XYZ file of C-alpha atoms in Angstrom:
640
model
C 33.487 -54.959 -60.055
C 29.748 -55.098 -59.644
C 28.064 -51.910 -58.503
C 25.040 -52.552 -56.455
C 22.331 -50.095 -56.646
C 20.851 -48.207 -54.105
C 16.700 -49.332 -53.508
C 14.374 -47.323 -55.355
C 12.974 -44.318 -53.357
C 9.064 -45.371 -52.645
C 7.198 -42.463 -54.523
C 6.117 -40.044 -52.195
C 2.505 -37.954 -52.337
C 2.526 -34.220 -50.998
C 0.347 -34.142 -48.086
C -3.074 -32.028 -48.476
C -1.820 -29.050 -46.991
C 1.274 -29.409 -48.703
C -0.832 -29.513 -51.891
C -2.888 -26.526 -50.648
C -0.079 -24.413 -50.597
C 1.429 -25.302 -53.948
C -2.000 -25.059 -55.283
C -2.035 -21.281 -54.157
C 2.040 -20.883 -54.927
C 1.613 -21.466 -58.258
C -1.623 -19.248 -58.751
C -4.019 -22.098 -59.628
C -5.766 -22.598 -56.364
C -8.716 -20.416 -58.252
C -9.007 -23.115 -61.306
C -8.882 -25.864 -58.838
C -11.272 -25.141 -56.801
C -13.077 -28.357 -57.007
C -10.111 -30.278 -55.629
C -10.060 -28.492 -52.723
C -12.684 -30.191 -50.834
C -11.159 -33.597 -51.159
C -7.837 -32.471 -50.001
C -9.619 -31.030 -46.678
C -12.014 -34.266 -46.732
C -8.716 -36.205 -46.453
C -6.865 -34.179 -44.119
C -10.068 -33.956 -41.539
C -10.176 -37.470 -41.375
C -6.707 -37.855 -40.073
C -7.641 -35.769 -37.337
C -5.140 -33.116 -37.361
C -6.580 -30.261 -35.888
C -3.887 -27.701 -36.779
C -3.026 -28.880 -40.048
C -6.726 -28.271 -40.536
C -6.682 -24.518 -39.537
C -3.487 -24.147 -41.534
C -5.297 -25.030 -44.802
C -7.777 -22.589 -43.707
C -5.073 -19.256 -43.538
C -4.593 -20.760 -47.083
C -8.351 -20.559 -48.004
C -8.457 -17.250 -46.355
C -6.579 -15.659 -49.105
C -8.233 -16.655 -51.943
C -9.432 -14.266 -54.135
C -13.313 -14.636 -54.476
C -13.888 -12.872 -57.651
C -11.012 -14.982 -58.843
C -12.638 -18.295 -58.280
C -15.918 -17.399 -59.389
C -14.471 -16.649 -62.788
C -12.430 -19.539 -63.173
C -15.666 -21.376 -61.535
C -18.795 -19.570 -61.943
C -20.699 -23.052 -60.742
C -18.976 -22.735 -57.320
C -21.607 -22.633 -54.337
C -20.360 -19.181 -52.056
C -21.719 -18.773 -48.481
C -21.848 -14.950 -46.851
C -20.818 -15.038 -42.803
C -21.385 -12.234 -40.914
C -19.471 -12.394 -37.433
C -20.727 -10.235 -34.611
C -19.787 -10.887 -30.848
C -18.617 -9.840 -27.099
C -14.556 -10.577 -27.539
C -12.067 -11.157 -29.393
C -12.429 -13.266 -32.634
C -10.123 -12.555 -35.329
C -8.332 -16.264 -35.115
C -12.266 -17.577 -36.389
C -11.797 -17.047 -39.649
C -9.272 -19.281 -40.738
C -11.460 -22.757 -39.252
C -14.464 -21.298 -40.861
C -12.712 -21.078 -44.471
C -11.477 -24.568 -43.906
C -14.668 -26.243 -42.706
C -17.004 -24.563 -45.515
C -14.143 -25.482 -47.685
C -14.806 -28.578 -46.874
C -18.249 -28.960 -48.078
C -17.239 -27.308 -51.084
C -18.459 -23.540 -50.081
C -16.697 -20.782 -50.958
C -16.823 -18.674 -47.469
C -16.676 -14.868 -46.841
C -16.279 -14.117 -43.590
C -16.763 -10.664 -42.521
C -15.640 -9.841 -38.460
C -17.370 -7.077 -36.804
C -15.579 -4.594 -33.873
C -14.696 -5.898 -30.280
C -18.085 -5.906 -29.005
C -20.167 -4.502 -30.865
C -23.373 -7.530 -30.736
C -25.172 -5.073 -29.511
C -25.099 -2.427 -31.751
C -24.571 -4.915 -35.008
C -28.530 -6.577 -34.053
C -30.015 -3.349 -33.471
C -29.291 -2.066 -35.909
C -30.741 -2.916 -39.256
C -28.298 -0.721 -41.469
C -25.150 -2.426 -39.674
C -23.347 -5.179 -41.845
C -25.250 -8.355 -40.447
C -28.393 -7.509 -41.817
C -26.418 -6.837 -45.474
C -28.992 -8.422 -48.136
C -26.658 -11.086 -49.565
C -25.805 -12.464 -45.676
C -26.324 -16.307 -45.410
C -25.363 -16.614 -41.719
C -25.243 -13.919 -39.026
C -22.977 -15.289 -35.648
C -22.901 -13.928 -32.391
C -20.673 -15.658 -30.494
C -20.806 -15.469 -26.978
C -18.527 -16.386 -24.175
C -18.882 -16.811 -20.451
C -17.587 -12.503 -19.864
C -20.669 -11.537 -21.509
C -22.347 -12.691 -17.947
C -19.568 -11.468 -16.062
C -19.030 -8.436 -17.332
C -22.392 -7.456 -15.532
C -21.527 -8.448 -12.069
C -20.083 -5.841 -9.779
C -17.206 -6.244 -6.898
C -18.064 -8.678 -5.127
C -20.922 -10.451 -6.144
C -23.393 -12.999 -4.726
C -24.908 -15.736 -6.574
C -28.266 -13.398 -6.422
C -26.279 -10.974 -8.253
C -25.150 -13.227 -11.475
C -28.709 -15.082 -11.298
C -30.120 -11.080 -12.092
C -27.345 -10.566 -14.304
C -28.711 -14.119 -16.835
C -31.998 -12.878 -17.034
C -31.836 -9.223 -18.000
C -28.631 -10.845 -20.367
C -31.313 -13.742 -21.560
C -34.456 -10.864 -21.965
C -32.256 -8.720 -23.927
C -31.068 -11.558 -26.425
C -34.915 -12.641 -27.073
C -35.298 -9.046 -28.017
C -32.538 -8.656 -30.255
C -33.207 -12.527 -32.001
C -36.232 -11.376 -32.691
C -35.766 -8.187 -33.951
C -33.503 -9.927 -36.618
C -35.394 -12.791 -37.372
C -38.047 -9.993 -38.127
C -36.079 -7.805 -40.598
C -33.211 -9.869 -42.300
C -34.089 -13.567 -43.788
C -30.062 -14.762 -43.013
C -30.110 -17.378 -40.209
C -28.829 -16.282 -36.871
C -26.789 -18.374 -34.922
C -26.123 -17.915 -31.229
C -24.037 -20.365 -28.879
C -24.536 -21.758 -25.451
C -21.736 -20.291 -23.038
C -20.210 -23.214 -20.781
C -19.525 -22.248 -17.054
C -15.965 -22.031 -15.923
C -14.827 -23.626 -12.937
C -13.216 -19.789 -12.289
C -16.692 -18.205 -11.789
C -18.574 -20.929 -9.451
C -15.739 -21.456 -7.178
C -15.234 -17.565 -6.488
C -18.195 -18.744 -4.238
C -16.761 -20.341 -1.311
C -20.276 -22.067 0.092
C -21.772 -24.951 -1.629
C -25.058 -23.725 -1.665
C -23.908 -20.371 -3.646
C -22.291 -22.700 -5.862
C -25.556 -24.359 -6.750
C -27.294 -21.389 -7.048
C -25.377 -19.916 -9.566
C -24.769 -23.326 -11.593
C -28.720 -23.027 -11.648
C -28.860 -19.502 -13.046
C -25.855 -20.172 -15.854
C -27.867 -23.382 -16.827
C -31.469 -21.668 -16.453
C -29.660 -18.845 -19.107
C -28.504 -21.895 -22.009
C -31.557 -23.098 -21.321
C -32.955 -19.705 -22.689
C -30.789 -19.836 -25.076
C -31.678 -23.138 -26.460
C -35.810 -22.610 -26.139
C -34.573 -19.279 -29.132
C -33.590 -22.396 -31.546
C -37.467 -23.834 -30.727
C -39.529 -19.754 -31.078
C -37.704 -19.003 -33.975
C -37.071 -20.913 -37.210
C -34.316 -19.015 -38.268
C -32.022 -18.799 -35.046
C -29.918 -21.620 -34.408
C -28.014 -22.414 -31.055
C -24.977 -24.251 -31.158
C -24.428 -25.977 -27.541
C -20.661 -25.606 -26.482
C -20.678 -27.584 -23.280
C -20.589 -30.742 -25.397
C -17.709 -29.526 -26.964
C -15.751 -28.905 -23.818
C -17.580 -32.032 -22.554
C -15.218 -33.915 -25.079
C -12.161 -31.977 -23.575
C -11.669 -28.751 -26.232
C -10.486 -26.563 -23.535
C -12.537 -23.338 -23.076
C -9.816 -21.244 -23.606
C -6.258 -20.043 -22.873
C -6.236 -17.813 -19.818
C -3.309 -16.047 -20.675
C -5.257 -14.832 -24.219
C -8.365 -14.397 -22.205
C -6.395 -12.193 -20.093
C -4.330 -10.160 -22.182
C -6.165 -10.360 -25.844
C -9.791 -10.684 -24.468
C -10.313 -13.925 -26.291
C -12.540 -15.533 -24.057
C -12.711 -18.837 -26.138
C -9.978 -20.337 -26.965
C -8.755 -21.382 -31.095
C -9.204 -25.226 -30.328
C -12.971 -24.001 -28.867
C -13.535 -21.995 -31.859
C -12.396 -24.344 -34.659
C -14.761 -26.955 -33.117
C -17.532 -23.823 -33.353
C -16.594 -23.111 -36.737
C -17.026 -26.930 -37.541
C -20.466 -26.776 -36.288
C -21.634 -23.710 -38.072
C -20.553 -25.472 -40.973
C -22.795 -27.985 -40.652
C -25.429 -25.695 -40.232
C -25.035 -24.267 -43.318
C -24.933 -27.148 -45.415
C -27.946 -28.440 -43.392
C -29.875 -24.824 -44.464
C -29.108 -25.990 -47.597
C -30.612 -29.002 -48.051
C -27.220 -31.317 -48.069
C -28.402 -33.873 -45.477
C -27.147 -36.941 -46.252
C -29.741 -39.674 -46.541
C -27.475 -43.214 -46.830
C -25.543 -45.101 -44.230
C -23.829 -47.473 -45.915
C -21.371 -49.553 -43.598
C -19.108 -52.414 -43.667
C -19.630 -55.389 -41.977
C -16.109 -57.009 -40.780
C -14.220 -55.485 -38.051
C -17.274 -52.380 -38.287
C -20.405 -53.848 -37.299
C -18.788 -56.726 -35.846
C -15.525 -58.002 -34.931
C -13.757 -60.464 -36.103
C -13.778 -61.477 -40.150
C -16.836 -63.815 -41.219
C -15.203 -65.684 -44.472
C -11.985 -66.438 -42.245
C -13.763 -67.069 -38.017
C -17.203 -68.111 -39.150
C -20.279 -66.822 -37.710
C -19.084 -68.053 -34.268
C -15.952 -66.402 -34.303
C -17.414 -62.901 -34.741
C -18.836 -60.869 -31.773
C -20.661 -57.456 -31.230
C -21.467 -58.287 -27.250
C -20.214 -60.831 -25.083
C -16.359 -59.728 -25.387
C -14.573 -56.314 -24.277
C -14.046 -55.606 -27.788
C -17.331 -57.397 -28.813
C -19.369 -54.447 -26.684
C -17.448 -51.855 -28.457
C -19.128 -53.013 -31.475
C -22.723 -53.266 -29.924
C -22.131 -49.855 -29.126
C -22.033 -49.268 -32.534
C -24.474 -50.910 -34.043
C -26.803 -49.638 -31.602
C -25.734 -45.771 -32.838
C -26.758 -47.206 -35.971
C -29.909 -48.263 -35.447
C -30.663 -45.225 -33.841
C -29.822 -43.322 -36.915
C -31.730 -45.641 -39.002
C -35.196 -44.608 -36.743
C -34.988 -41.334 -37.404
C -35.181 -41.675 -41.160
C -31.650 -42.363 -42.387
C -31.686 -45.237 -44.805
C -29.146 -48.268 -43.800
C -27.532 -50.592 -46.366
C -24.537 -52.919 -46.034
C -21.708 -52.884 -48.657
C -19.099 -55.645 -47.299
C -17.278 -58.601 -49.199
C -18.268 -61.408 -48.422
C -21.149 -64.387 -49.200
C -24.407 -62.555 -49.255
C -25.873 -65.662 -47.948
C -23.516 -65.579 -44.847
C -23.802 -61.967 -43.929
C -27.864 -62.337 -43.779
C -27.509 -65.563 -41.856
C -25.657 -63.114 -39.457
C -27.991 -60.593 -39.432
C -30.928 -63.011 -38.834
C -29.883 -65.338 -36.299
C -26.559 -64.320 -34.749
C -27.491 -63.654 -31.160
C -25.192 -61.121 -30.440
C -26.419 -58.605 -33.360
C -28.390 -55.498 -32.603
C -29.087 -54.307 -35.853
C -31.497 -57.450 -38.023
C -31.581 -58.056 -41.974
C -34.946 -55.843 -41.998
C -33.195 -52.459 -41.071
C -31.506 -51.951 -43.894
C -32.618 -51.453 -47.116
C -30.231 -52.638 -48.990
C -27.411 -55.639 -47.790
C -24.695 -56.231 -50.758
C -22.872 -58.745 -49.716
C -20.168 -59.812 -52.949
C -17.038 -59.623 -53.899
C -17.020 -56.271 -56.625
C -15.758 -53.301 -56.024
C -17.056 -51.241 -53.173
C -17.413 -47.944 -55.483
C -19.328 -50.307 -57.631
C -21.571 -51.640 -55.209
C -22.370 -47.802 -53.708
C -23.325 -47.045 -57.011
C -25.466 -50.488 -57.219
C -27.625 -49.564 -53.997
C -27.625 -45.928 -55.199
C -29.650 -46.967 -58.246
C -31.803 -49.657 -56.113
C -32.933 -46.606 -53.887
C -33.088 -44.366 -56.855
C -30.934 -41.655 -54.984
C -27.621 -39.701 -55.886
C -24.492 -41.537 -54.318
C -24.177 -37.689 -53.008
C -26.539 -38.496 -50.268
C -24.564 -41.244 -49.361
C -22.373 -42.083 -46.305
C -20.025 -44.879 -46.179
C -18.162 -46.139 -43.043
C -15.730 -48.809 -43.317
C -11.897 -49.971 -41.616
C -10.290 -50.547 -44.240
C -7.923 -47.512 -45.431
C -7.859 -49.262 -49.138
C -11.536 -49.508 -49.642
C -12.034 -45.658 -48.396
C -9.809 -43.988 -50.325
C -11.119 -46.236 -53.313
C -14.453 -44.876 -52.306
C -12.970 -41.113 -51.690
C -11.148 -41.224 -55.082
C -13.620 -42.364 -57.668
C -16.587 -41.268 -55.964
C -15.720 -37.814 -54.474
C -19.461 -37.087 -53.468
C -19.702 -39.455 -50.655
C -18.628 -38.843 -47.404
C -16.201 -41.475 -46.182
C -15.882 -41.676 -42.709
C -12.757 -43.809 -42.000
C -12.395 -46.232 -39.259
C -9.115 -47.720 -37.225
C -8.758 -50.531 -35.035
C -10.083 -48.930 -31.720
C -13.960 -50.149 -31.913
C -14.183 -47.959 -28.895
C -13.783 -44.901 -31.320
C -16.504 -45.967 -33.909
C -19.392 -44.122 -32.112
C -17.262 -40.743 -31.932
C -16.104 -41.142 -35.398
C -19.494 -41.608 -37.275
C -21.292 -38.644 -35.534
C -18.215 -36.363 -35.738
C -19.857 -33.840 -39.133
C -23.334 -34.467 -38.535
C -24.287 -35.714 -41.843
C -27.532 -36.388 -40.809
C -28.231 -33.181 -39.277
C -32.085 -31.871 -40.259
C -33.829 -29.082 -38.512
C -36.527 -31.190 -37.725
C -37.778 -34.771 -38.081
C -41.030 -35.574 -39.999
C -43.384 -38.315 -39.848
C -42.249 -38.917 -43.369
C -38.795 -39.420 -41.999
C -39.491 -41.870 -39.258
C -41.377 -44.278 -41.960
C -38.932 -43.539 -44.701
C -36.884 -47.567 -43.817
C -40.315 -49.079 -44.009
C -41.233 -47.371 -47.407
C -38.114 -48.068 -48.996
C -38.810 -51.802 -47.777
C -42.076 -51.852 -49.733
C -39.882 -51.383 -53.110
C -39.227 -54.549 -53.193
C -42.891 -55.481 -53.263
C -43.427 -52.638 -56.109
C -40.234 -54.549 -58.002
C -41.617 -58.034 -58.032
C -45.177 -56.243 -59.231
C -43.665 -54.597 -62.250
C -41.271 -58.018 -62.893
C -44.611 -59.804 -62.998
C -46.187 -57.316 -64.945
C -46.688 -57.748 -68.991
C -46.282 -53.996 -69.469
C -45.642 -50.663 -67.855
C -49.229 -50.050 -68.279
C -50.389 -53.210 -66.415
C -48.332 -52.746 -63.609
C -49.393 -49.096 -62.847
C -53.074 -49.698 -63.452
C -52.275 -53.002 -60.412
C -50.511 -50.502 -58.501
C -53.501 -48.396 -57.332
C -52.395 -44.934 -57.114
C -54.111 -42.385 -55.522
C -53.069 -38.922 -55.327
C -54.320 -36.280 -52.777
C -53.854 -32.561 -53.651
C -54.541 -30.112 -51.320
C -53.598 -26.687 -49.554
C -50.836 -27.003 -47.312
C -51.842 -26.620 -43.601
C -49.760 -25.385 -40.536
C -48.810 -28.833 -39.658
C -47.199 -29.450 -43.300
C -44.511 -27.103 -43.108
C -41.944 -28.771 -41.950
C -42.098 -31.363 -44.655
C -42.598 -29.052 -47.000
C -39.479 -27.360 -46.007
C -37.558 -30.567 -46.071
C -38.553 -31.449 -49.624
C -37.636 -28.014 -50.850
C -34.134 -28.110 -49.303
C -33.242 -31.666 -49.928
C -35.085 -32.452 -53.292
C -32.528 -32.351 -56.225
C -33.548 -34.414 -59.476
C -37.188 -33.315 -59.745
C -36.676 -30.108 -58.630
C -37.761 -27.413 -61.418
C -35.784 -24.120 -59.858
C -34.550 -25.427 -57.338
C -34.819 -22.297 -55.096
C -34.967 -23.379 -51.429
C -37.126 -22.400 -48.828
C -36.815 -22.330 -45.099
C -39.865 -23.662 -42.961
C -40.008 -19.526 -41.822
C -40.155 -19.139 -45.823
C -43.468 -21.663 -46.486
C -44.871 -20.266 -43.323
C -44.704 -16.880 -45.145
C -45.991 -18.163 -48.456
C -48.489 -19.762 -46.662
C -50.028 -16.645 -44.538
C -49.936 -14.616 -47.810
C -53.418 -15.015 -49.665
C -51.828 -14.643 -53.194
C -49.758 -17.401 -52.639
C -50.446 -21.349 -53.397
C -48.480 -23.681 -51.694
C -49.798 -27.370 -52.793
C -48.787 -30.719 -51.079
C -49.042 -33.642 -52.930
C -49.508 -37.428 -50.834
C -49.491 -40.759 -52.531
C -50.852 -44.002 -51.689
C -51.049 -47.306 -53.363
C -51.654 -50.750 -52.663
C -48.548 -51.489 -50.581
C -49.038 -48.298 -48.289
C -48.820 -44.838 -47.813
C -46.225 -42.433 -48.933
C -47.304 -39.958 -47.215
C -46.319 -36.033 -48.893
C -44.383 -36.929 -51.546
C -44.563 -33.397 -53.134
C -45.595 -29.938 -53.430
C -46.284 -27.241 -55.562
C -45.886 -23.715 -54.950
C -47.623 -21.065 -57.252
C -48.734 -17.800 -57.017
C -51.765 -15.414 -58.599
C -51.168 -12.052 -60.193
C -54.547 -11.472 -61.837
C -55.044 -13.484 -64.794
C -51.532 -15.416 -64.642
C -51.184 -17.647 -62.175
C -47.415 -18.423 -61.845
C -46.024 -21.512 -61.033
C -42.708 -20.674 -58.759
C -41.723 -24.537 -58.129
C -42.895 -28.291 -58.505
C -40.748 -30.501 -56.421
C -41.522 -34.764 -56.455
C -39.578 -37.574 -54.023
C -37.481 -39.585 -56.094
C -39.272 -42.185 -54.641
C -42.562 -42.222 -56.257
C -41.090 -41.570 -59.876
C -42.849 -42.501 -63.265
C -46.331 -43.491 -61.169
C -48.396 -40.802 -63.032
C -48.127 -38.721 -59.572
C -46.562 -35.120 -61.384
C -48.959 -35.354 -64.673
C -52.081 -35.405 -61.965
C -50.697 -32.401 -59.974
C -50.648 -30.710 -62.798
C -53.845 -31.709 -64.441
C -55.592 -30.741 -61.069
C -53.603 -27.328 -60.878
C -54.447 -26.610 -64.398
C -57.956 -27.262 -64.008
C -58.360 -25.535 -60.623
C -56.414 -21.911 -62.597
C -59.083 -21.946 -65.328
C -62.085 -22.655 -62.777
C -60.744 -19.675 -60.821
C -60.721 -16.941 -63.491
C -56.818 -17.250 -64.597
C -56.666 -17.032 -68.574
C -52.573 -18.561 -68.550
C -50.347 -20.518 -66.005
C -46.906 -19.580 -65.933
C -43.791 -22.110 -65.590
C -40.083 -21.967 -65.635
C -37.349 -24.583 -65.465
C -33.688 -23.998 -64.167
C -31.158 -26.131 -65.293
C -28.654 -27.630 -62.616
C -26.257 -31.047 -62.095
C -29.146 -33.028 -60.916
C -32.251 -32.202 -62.665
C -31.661 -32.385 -66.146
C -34.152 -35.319 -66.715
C -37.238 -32.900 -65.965
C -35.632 -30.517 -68.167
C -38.856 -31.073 -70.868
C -41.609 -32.006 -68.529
C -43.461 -28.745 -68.738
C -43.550 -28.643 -72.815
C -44.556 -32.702 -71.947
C -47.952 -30.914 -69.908
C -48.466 -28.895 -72.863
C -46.776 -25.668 -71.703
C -45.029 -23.834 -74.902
C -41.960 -22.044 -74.745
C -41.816 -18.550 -74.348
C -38.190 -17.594 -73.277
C -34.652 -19.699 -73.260
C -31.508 -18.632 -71.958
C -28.607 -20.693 -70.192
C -30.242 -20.418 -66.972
C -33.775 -20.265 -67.379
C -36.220 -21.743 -69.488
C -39.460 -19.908 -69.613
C -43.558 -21.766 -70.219
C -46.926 -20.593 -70.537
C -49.900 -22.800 -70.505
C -53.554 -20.611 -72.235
C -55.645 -23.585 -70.252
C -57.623 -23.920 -73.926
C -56.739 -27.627 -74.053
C -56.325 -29.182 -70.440
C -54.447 -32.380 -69.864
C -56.220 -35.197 -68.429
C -55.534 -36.771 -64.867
C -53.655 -40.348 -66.418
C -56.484 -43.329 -66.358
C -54.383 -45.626 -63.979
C -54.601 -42.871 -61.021
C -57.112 -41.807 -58.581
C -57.449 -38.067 -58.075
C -58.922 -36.662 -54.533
C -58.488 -32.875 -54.125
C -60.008 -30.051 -52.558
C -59.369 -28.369 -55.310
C -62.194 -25.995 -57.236
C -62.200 -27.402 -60.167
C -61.121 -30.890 -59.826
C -62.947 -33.414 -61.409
C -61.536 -36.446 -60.294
């Protein structure tokens, strides 16, 4: 008799919740904590919603002291929740979409309504020194909570503005005595409130006064630096319903959990935009994502991104992209295929919106897409962690998510239609403003090339800086600098000596305080301008002055361009009276290549420890500015 056996069970993989919550069963969620932001990385790109929220009641129970000594390098974030209802169900989307970025959250949730009394006062738990992000949330009662029985439109127009005059007041009373980051929301108008008004023209009326009070709301985000508004009407736009009237009614929640997970997501991204995560790197597939149809297999003719249903889907797309790519974000192409081919495409194919000269980088081959990410990563000289990669195929992303955890894989289906909506869901681009630096950042990248074939035709490393022409300008930092400066302090990682970050409210402090030095570096050469490319910040305390940070683009490394700073700032302390210039280094993941630059300046040692390496510099014996550079500064002192 011959027994047949049964097929081999396929091996099955716990899902990431599942994983979550044997991670925290078992007591090792603590020692783990690094794998936790893959797991919600994967689960947030399936789209479930409630699975989401579910890892976040897991999160919420961590013990914080717990993972901060099994993982003392974890990155924590302090949120401070004030606001008009009820808000208790916040917490678990919050955990789960810091978690995501890797931030260990602690949320802590004021009274019922107590806004008021939480911004005025400066003692109340908002204002709490180690706060990263105060929220008031506020919902569509907070206006109608004013009206009486009945009401006219008159009535809730009166209502907005004494609501709008007394919100000004409190934003700035915080933004004056806490330096957290405030974040207030836009409150979307329920069809319940205009159509209590049985006349058109009341209708109007009030839609003008709810939309006159965002409005408000949104010009707070543009007076001051540190308040952020997050507009909800996009978000119920997209249908996240504003709430469930039955909670509304009964538990006061007027926003709904779906409304307030989207929120959460949001503040999220505000955080990890405060600190400097932006995301510099599109990197995108070309096959069935920038166009459809496969190019090895239909040939160039057989592809579309206009001209068919699907085709405009595509155009869509590649239009998003190009936007993205004017506003500073770096393009590149990472698709197998003939490299030839795909820039034949991008040349001449008449249906393409996006051409070979937007992106800086095209690798078109047949290794291995990890591979090539790290390939353009070293081309552009930046981390793969500023990297995002779109593609369709569910093998290459989770290639991409598994051996390169730092880049952001945003995964693609079938439905071009859904491309758009996809990319843009996380904001990984988010910045809280654009600079001119930004908006020439493709076109400097592009000039690399030129640089490369210099230095390949160059007999020496000597020879091709001295052809280069560099010129460095070192001066003061004006009003019109700090938002640049603000960027490079938040976003710069490898040359980055302390890496503390500053706000642009922070520079603009530093930079209306007379002791203070704040230093931007710009850097020309004979392909162009590259515009501020660094800065120092310093400040004098009699005899010492003290050097708080140096920061330099990866993009003009090894030019000579940090040895002049220096030089100049050296010369500049002794011509002012100081007798010593202070220095320190702090060690992190991404700057340990600067780790010796001050000793390289001649700066000696003066105190070591794990975290901080101390320098002093007696200004007897003053470096020179390097022969291949020209100096200009308005520096006293300056020779060159």
């Amino acid at each position: 008799m011959t027994t047949v056996s049964s097929p081999a069970t396929p091996e099955t993989h716990p899902s990431p919740l599942q994983a979550l919550r044997t991670l925290r069963a078992d007591g090792r969620l603590a020692e783990r904590w690094p794998d936790v932001a893959p797991l919600l990385a994967e689960l947030a790109s399936t789209g479930a919603e409630t699975d989401l929220r579910r890892a976040g009641s897991v999160l919420s129970q961590v013990d914080r002291a717990q993972v901060l000594a099994a993982r003392p390098e974890t990155e924590t974030a302090v949120v401070a929740v004030t606001g008009h209802s009820t808000l208790g169900s916040l917490g678990a989307p919050l955990a789960a979409e810091f978690g995501r970025h890797g931030l260990l959250v602690e949320t802590r949730l004021s009274d019922f309504d107590a806004y008021q009394r939480d911004l005025r006062d400066t003692g109340s738990p908002v204002y709490a020194a180690d706060v990263d992000l105060a929220l008031c949330v506020l919902d569509p009662q907070l206006l109608l909570d004013e009206l009486g029985s009945p009401w006219q439109a008159e009535d809730l127009a009166d209502a907005a503005r004494r609501k709008l005059a007394e919100l000004e007041r409190l934003a700035a009373g915080f933004t004056e005595h806490s330096g957290a980051a405030l974040v207030l929301n836009t409150v979307p108008l329920p069809r319940a409130v205009t159509h209590q008004l049985v006349d058109h023209e009341s209708r109007a009326h009030a839609g003008v006064a709810w939309r006159e009070f965002n409005s408000g709301l949104l010009r707070l985000a543009l007076a001051h630096p540190r308040v952020h508004v997050i507009d909800l009407d996009p978000l119920v736009a997209a249908g996240t319903p504003l709430n469930d009237p039955r909670m509304a009614a009964y538990a006061k929640a007027a926003l709904g959990d779906d409304l307030l997970a989207r929120y959460a997501r949001e503040v999220a991204h505000v955080a990890r935009m405060l600190r400097g995560r932006t995301k510099k790197v599109l990197v995108v597939d070309a096959d069935n994502t920038l166009w459809d149809g496969v190019l090895g297999d239909d040939g160039p003719d057989g592809i579309a991104a206009a001209t068919t249903f699907r085709g405009e889907a595509f155009g869509t797309f590649q239009r998003l992209v190009r936007q993205l790519g004017s506003q500073g974000v770096l393009l590149a192409v990472s698709s197998k295929n003939d490299h030839d081919n795909v820039v034949q495409v991008l040349r001449e194919h008449p249906d393409m919106v996006l051409r070979e000269a937007d992106f800086a980088r095209v690798n078109a081959n047949w290794q291995p897409k990890d591979a090539n990410l790290q390939d353009i990563a070293r081309r552009l000289n930046l981390g793969v962690d500023s990297f995002v990669f779109v593609d369709d195929s569910p093998f290459e992303c989770g290639l991409v998510a598994g051996s390169l955890p730092q880049v952001a894989v945003v995964r693609l289906d079938d439905e071009p239609a859904l491309h758009v909506e996809k990319l843009l869901a996380d904001g990984w681009f988010d910045t809280p403003r654009l600079t001119a630096e930004d908006r020439a950042r493709a076109a400097q990248y592009r000039t690399e090339a030129e640089r490369a074939g210099l230095l390949e035709s160059a007999g020496s490393q000597e020879e091709y800086l001295s052809r280069l022409g560099v010129r460095v300008t070192l001066a003061p930092a004006t009003a019109g600098d700090i938002d640049r400066v603000a960027q490079l302090s938040l976003r710069t990682n490898q040359f980055n000596l302390t890496t503390v970050r500053l706000q642009a409210a922070d520079v603009a402090e530093r930079l209306a305080d007379d002791s203070h030095l704040v230093l931007v570096v710009r850097s020309a050469d004979r392909f162009g301008d590259n515009g501020v490319v660094g800065v120092v910040f310093a400040q004098r305390d009699g005899e010492e002055l003290r050097v708080d940070n140096m920061l330099l683009s990866c993009r003009v490394f090894a030019r000579g361009i940090e040895q002049t700073a220096v030089a100049a700032l050296l010369a500049h302390a002794r011509a002012t009276g100081a007798t010593r210039v202070t220095a320190s280094y702090r060690p992190t993941k991404k700057n340990k290549n600067v780790r010796e630059f001050w000793p390289s300046q001649g700066f000696t040692t003066t105190h070591t420890a794990d975290d901080e390496v101390r320098f002093r510099h007696h200004l007897d014996d003053l470096p020179a500015v390097p022969d291949h550079v020209h100096l200009d500064s308005a520096l006293e002192g300056s020779t060159r």
